[in-house]
Amino acid sequence: MYTVIFLQEGVGSLMSMLPFLAIIVVFYFFMIRPQMNRQKKEKAFQSEIKKGAKVVTSSGIHGKIAEINDTENTVTVETGAGKIKFERSAISMELTNKKLAPAKK
């Protein structure tokens, strides 16, 4: 008799936790996992930037890559106003004629 009561309480607490666990699983597959994929793509895009590519920075500045410094992880962008040094992570998309590849955030 006591065993049945304890078993029913265990099943009841498991059933009350089921919606909470389902929310965590849905949150992972719809929020966390896609964000991780976007970050991987953005990192790959930023590492593949080449000299001469037309780009747009995250602040909206359009220009052409004039120089890449791998040791400092910076790029020099040539704009209409002159040359500006940016962190590589500030480049948000490439605007070459071959492809328009936005880095989704």
mmCIF file with all atom_site columns, C-alpha atoms in Angstrom:
data_model
loop_
_atom_site.group_PDB
_atom_site.id
_atom_site.type_symbol
_atom_site.label_atom_id
_atom_site.label_alt_id
_atom_site.label_comp_id
_atom_site.label_asym_id
_atom_site.label_entity_id
_atom_site.label_seq_id
_atom_site.pdbx_PDB_ins_code
_atom_site.Cartn_x
_atom_site.Cartn_y
_atom_site.Cartn_z
_atom_site.occupancy
_atom_site.B_iso_or_equiv
_atom_site.pdbx_formal_charge
_atom_site.auth_seq_id
_atom_site.auth_comp_id
_atom_site.auth_asym_id
_atom_site.auth_atom_id
_atom_site.pdbx_PDB_model_num
ATOM 1   C CA . MET A 1 1   ? 0.000  0.000  0.000   1.00 0.00 ? 1   MET A CA 1
ATOM 2   C CA . TYR A 1 2   ? 2.759  2.478  0.886   1.00 0.00 ? 2   TYR A CA 1
ATOM 3   C CA . THR A 1 3   ? 4.731  1.532  -2.209  1.00 0.00 ? 3   THR A CA 1
ATOM 4   C CA . VAL A 1 4   ? 1.817  2.416  -4.484  1.00 0.00 ? 4   VAL A CA 1
ATOM 5   C CA . ILE A 1 5   ? 1.385  5.834  -2.865  1.00 0.00 ? 5   ILE A CA 1
ATOM 6   C CA . PHE A 1 6   ? 5.075  6.706  -3.269  1.00 0.00 ? 6   PHE A CA 1
ATOM 7   C CA . LEU A 1 7   ? 5.059  5.477  -6.871  1.00 0.00 ? 7   LEU A CA 1
ATOM 8   C CA . GLN A 1 8   ? 2.045  7.644  -7.722  1.00 0.00 ? 8   GLN A CA 1
ATOM 9   C CA . GLU A 1 9   ? 3.699  10.711 -6.179  1.00 0.00 ? 9   GLU A CA 1
ATOM 10  C CA . GLY A 1 10  ? 6.841  10.084 -8.271  1.00 0.00 ? 10  GLY A CA 1
ATOM 11  C CA . VAL A 1 11  ? 4.842  9.821  -11.489 1.00 0.00 ? 11  VAL A CA 1
ATOM 12  C CA . GLY A 1 12  ? 2.831  12.926 -10.590 1.00 0.00 ? 12  GLY A CA 1
ATOM 13  C CA . SER A 1 13  ? 5.953  15.016 -10.028 1.00 0.00 ? 13  SER A CA 1
ATOM 14  C CA . LEU A 1 14  ? 7.418  13.737 -13.313 1.00 0.00 ? 14  LEU A CA 1
ATOM 15  C CA . MET A 1 15  ? 4.242  14.696 -15.168 1.00 0.00 ? 15  MET A CA 1
ATOM 16  C CA . SER A 1 16  ? 4.286  18.167 -13.617 1.00 0.00 ? 16  SER A CA 1
ATOM 17  C CA . MET A 1 17  ? 7.893  18.653 -14.835 1.00 0.00 ? 17  MET A CA 1
ATOM 18  C CA . LEU A 1 18  ? 7.101  17.532 -18.404 1.00 0.00 ? 18  LEU A CA 1
ATOM 19  C CA . PRO A 1 19  ? 5.809  20.933 -19.678 1.00 0.00 ? 19  PRO A CA 1
ATOM 20  C CA . PHE A 1 20  ? 8.864  22.662 -18.218 1.00 0.00 ? 20  PHE A CA 1
ATOM 21  C CA . LEU A 1 21  ? 11.209 20.212 -19.941 1.00 0.00 ? 21  LEU A CA 1
ATOM 22  C CA . ALA A 1 22  ? 9.289  20.616 -23.223 1.00 0.00 ? 22  ALA A CA 1
ATOM 23  C CA . ILE A 1 23  ? 9.726  24.408 -23.025 1.00 0.00 ? 23  ILE A CA 1
ATOM 24  C CA . ILE A 1 24  ? 13.478 23.986 -22.538 1.00 0.00 ? 24  ILE A CA 1
ATOM 25  C CA . VAL A 1 25  ? 13.737 21.665 -25.565 1.00 0.00 ? 25  VAL A CA 1
ATOM 26  C CA . VAL A 1 26  ? 11.698 24.026 -27.773 1.00 0.00 ? 26  VAL A CA 1
ATOM 27  C CA . PHE A 1 27  ? 13.756 27.012 -26.576 1.00 0.00 ? 27  PHE A CA 1
ATOM 28  C CA . TYR A 1 28  ? 16.976 25.171 -27.480 1.00 0.00 ? 28  TYR A CA 1
ATOM 29  C CA . PHE A 1 29  ? 15.875 24.196 -30.994 1.00 0.00 ? 29  PHE A CA 1
ATOM 30  C CA . PHE A 1 30  ? 14.263 27.534 -31.907 1.00 0.00 ? 30  PHE A CA 1
ATOM 31  C CA . MET A 1 31  ? 16.571 30.010 -30.157 1.00 0.00 ? 31  MET A CA 1
ATOM 32  C CA . ILE A 1 32  ? 19.958 28.671 -29.084 1.00 0.00 ? 32  ILE A CA 1
ATOM 33  C CA . ARG A 1 33  ? 20.850 26.297 -31.919 1.00 0.00 ? 33  ARG A CA 1
ATOM 34  C CA . PRO A 1 34  ? 20.046 28.733 -34.788 1.00 0.00 ? 34  PRO A CA 1
ATOM 35  C CA . GLN A 1 35  ? 22.035 31.460 -33.020 1.00 0.00 ? 35  GLN A CA 1
ATOM 36  C CA . MET A 1 36  ? 25.050 29.146 -32.759 1.00 0.00 ? 36  MET A CA 1
ATOM 37  C CA . ASN A 1 37  ? 24.770 28.359 -36.494 1.00 0.00 ? 37  ASN A CA 1
ATOM 38  C CA . ARG A 1 38  ? 24.609 32.077 -37.345 1.00 0.00 ? 38  ARG A CA 1
ATOM 39  C CA . GLN A 1 39  ? 27.700 32.754 -35.253 1.00 0.00 ? 39  GLN A CA 1
ATOM 40  C CA . LYS A 1 40  ? 29.612 29.979 -37.037 1.00 0.00 ? 40  LYS A CA 1
ATOM 41  C CA . LYS A 1 41  ? 28.636 31.367 -40.458 1.00 0.00 ? 41  LYS A CA 1
ATOM 42  C CA . GLU A 1 42  ? 29.539 34.919 -39.454 1.00 0.00 ? 42  GLU A CA 1
ATOM 43  C CA . LYS A 1 43  ? 32.929 33.823 -38.130 1.00 0.00 ? 43  LYS A CA 1
ATOM 44  C CA . ALA A 1 44  ? 33.624 31.883 -41.344 1.00 0.00 ? 44  ALA A CA 1
ATOM 45  C CA . PHE A 1 45  ? 32.582 34.911 -43.446 1.00 0.00 ? 45  PHE A CA 1
ATOM 46  C CA . GLN A 1 46  ? 34.857 37.245 -41.495 1.00 0.00 ? 46  GLN A CA 1
ATOM 47  C CA . SER A 1 47  ? 37.822 34.905 -41.797 1.00 0.00 ? 47  SER A CA 1
ATOM 48  C CA . GLU A 1 48  ? 37.327 34.581 -45.600 1.00 0.00 ? 48  GLU A CA 1
ATOM 49  C CA . ILE A 1 49  ? 37.426 38.336 -46.306 1.00 0.00 ? 49  ILE A CA 1
ATOM 50  C CA . LYS A 1 50  ? 39.990 39.124 -49.000 1.00 0.00 ? 50  LYS A CA 1
ATOM 51  C CA . LYS A 1 51  ? 41.805 42.269 -50.063 1.00 0.00 ? 51  LYS A CA 1
ATOM 52  C CA . GLY A 1 52  ? 39.889 44.237 -52.713 1.00 0.00 ? 52  GLY A CA 1
ATOM 53  C CA . ALA A 1 53  ? 36.421 43.084 -51.627 1.00 0.00 ? 53  ALA A CA 1
ATOM 54  C CA . LYS A 1 54  ? 33.706 45.720 -51.382 1.00 0.00 ? 54  LYS A CA 1
ATOM 55  C CA . VAL A 1 55  ? 32.167 45.556 -47.912 1.00 0.00 ? 55  VAL A CA 1
ATOM 56  C CA . VAL A 1 56  ? 29.756 47.249 -45.536 1.00 0.00 ? 56  VAL A CA 1
ATOM 57  C CA . THR A 1 57  ? 30.618 47.603 -41.868 1.00 0.00 ? 57  THR A CA 1
ATOM 58  C CA . SER A 1 58  ? 28.176 47.110 -39.021 1.00 0.00 ? 58  SER A CA 1
ATOM 59  C CA . SER A 1 59  ? 28.017 50.904 -38.659 1.00 0.00 ? 59  SER A CA 1
ATOM 60  C CA . GLY A 1 60  ? 26.948 51.275 -42.311 1.00 0.00 ? 60  GLY A CA 1
ATOM 61  C CA . ILE A 1 61  ? 30.220 52.485 -43.860 1.00 0.00 ? 61  ILE A CA 1
ATOM 62  C CA . HIS A 1 62  ? 30.747 51.256 -47.426 1.00 0.00 ? 62  HIS A CA 1
ATOM 63  C CA . GLY A 1 63  ? 34.246 50.720 -48.716 1.00 0.00 ? 63  GLY A CA 1
ATOM 64  C CA . LYS A 1 64  ? 36.847 48.452 -50.206 1.00 0.00 ? 64  LYS A CA 1
ATOM 65  C CA . ILE A 1 65  ? 39.299 46.313 -48.220 1.00 0.00 ? 65  ILE A CA 1
ATOM 66  C CA . ALA A 1 66  ? 42.713 47.913 -48.707 1.00 0.00 ? 66  ALA A CA 1
ATOM 67  C CA . GLU A 1 67  ? 44.734 45.941 -46.170 1.00 0.00 ? 67  GLU A CA 1
ATOM 68  C CA . ILE A 1 68  ? 44.268 42.956 -43.855 1.00 0.00 ? 68  ILE A CA 1
ATOM 69  C CA . ASN A 1 69  ? 46.316 42.603 -40.666 1.00 0.00 ? 69  ASN A CA 1
ATOM 70  C CA . ASP A 1 70  ? 45.944 39.063 -39.335 1.00 0.00 ? 70  ASP A CA 1
ATOM 71  C CA . THR A 1 71  ? 48.110 39.607 -36.249 1.00 0.00 ? 71  THR A CA 1
ATOM 72  C CA . GLU A 1 72  ? 45.911 42.429 -34.921 1.00 0.00 ? 72  GLU A CA 1
ATOM 73  C CA . ASN A 1 73  ? 42.734 40.965 -36.482 1.00 0.00 ? 73  ASN A CA 1
ATOM 74  C CA . THR A 1 74  ? 41.983 44.270 -38.200 1.00 0.00 ? 74  THR A CA 1
ATOM 75  C CA . VAL A 1 75  ? 41.214 45.420 -41.723 1.00 0.00 ? 75  VAL A CA 1
ATOM 76  C CA . THR A 1 76  ? 41.791 48.779 -43.370 1.00 0.00 ? 76  THR A CA 1
ATOM 77  C CA . VAL A 1 77  ? 38.792 49.918 -45.392 1.00 0.00 ? 77  VAL A CA 1
ATOM 78  C CA . GLU A 1 78  ? 39.252 52.510 -48.109 1.00 0.00 ? 78  GLU A CA 1
ATOM 79  C CA . THR A 1 79  ? 36.235 54.835 -48.248 1.00 0.00 ? 79  THR A CA 1
ATOM 80  C CA . GLY A 1 80  ? 35.478 58.066 -50.061 1.00 0.00 ? 80  GLY A CA 1
ATOM 81  C CA . ALA A 1 81  ? 36.796 59.965 -47.051 1.00 0.00 ? 81  ALA A CA 1
ATOM 82  C CA . GLY A 1 82  ? 40.043 58.025 -46.773 1.00 0.00 ? 82  GLY A CA 1
ATOM 83  C CA . LYS A 1 83  ? 41.301 54.869 -45.121 1.00 0.00 ? 83  LYS A CA 1
ATOM 84  C CA . ILE A 1 84  ? 39.771 53.676 -41.839 1.00 0.00 ? 84  ILE A CA 1
ATOM 85  C CA . LYS A 1 85  ? 40.965 50.811 -39.655 1.00 0.00 ? 85  LYS A CA 1
ATOM 86  C CA . PHE A 1 86  ? 38.283 48.412 -38.349 1.00 0.00 ? 86  PHE A CA 1
ATOM 87  C CA . GLU A 1 87  ? 38.173 45.239 -36.333 1.00 0.00 ? 87  GLU A CA 1
ATOM 88  C CA . ARG A 1 88  ? 37.509 42.264 -38.579 1.00 0.00 ? 88  ARG A CA 1
ATOM 89  C CA . SER A 1 89  ? 34.311 41.569 -36.607 1.00 0.00 ? 89  SER A CA 1
ATOM 90  C CA . ALA A 1 90  ? 32.910 44.974 -37.665 1.00 0.00 ? 90  ALA A CA 1
ATOM 91  C CA . ILE A 1 91  ? 32.511 43.823 -41.287 1.00 0.00 ? 91  ILE A CA 1
ATOM 92  C CA . SER A 1 92  ? 28.885 42.816 -41.728 1.00 0.00 ? 92  SER A CA 1
ATOM 93  C CA . MET A 1 93  ? 28.514 41.983 -45.439 1.00 0.00 ? 93  MET A CA 1
ATOM 94  C CA . GLU A 1 94  ? 30.333 41.767 -48.727 1.00 0.00 ? 94  GLU A CA 1
ATOM 95  C CA . LEU A 1 95  ? 29.095 43.684 -51.768 1.00 0.00 ? 95  LEU A CA 1
ATOM 96  C CA . THR A 1 96  ? 31.157 42.273 -54.620 1.00 0.00 ? 96  THR A CA 1
ATOM 97  C CA . ASN A 1 97  ? 29.459 41.694 -57.971 1.00 0.00 ? 97  ASN A CA 1
ATOM 98  C CA . LYS A 1 98  ? 29.797 37.920 -57.602 1.00 0.00 ? 98  LYS A CA 1
ATOM 99  C CA . LYS A 1 99  ? 27.843 37.571 -54.396 1.00 0.00 ? 99  LYS A CA 1
ATOM 100 C CA . LEU A 1 100 ? 25.890 39.475 -51.805 1.00 0.00 ? 100 LEU A CA 1
ATOM 101 C CA . ALA A 1 101 ? 26.620 37.618 -48.588 1.00 0.00 ? 101 ALA A CA 1
ATOM 102 C CA . PRO A 1 102 ? 25.093 39.231 -45.506 1.00 0.00 ? 102 PRO A CA 1
ATOM 103 C CA . ALA A 1 103 ? 26.399 38.109 -42.153 1.00 0.00 ? 103 ALA A CA 1
ATOM 104 C CA . LYS A 1 104 ? 23.205 37.480 -40.214 1.00 0.00 ? 104 LYS A CA 1
ATOM 105 C CA . LYS A 1 105 ? 23.294 38.532 -36.621 1.00 0.00 ? 105 LYS A CA 1
#
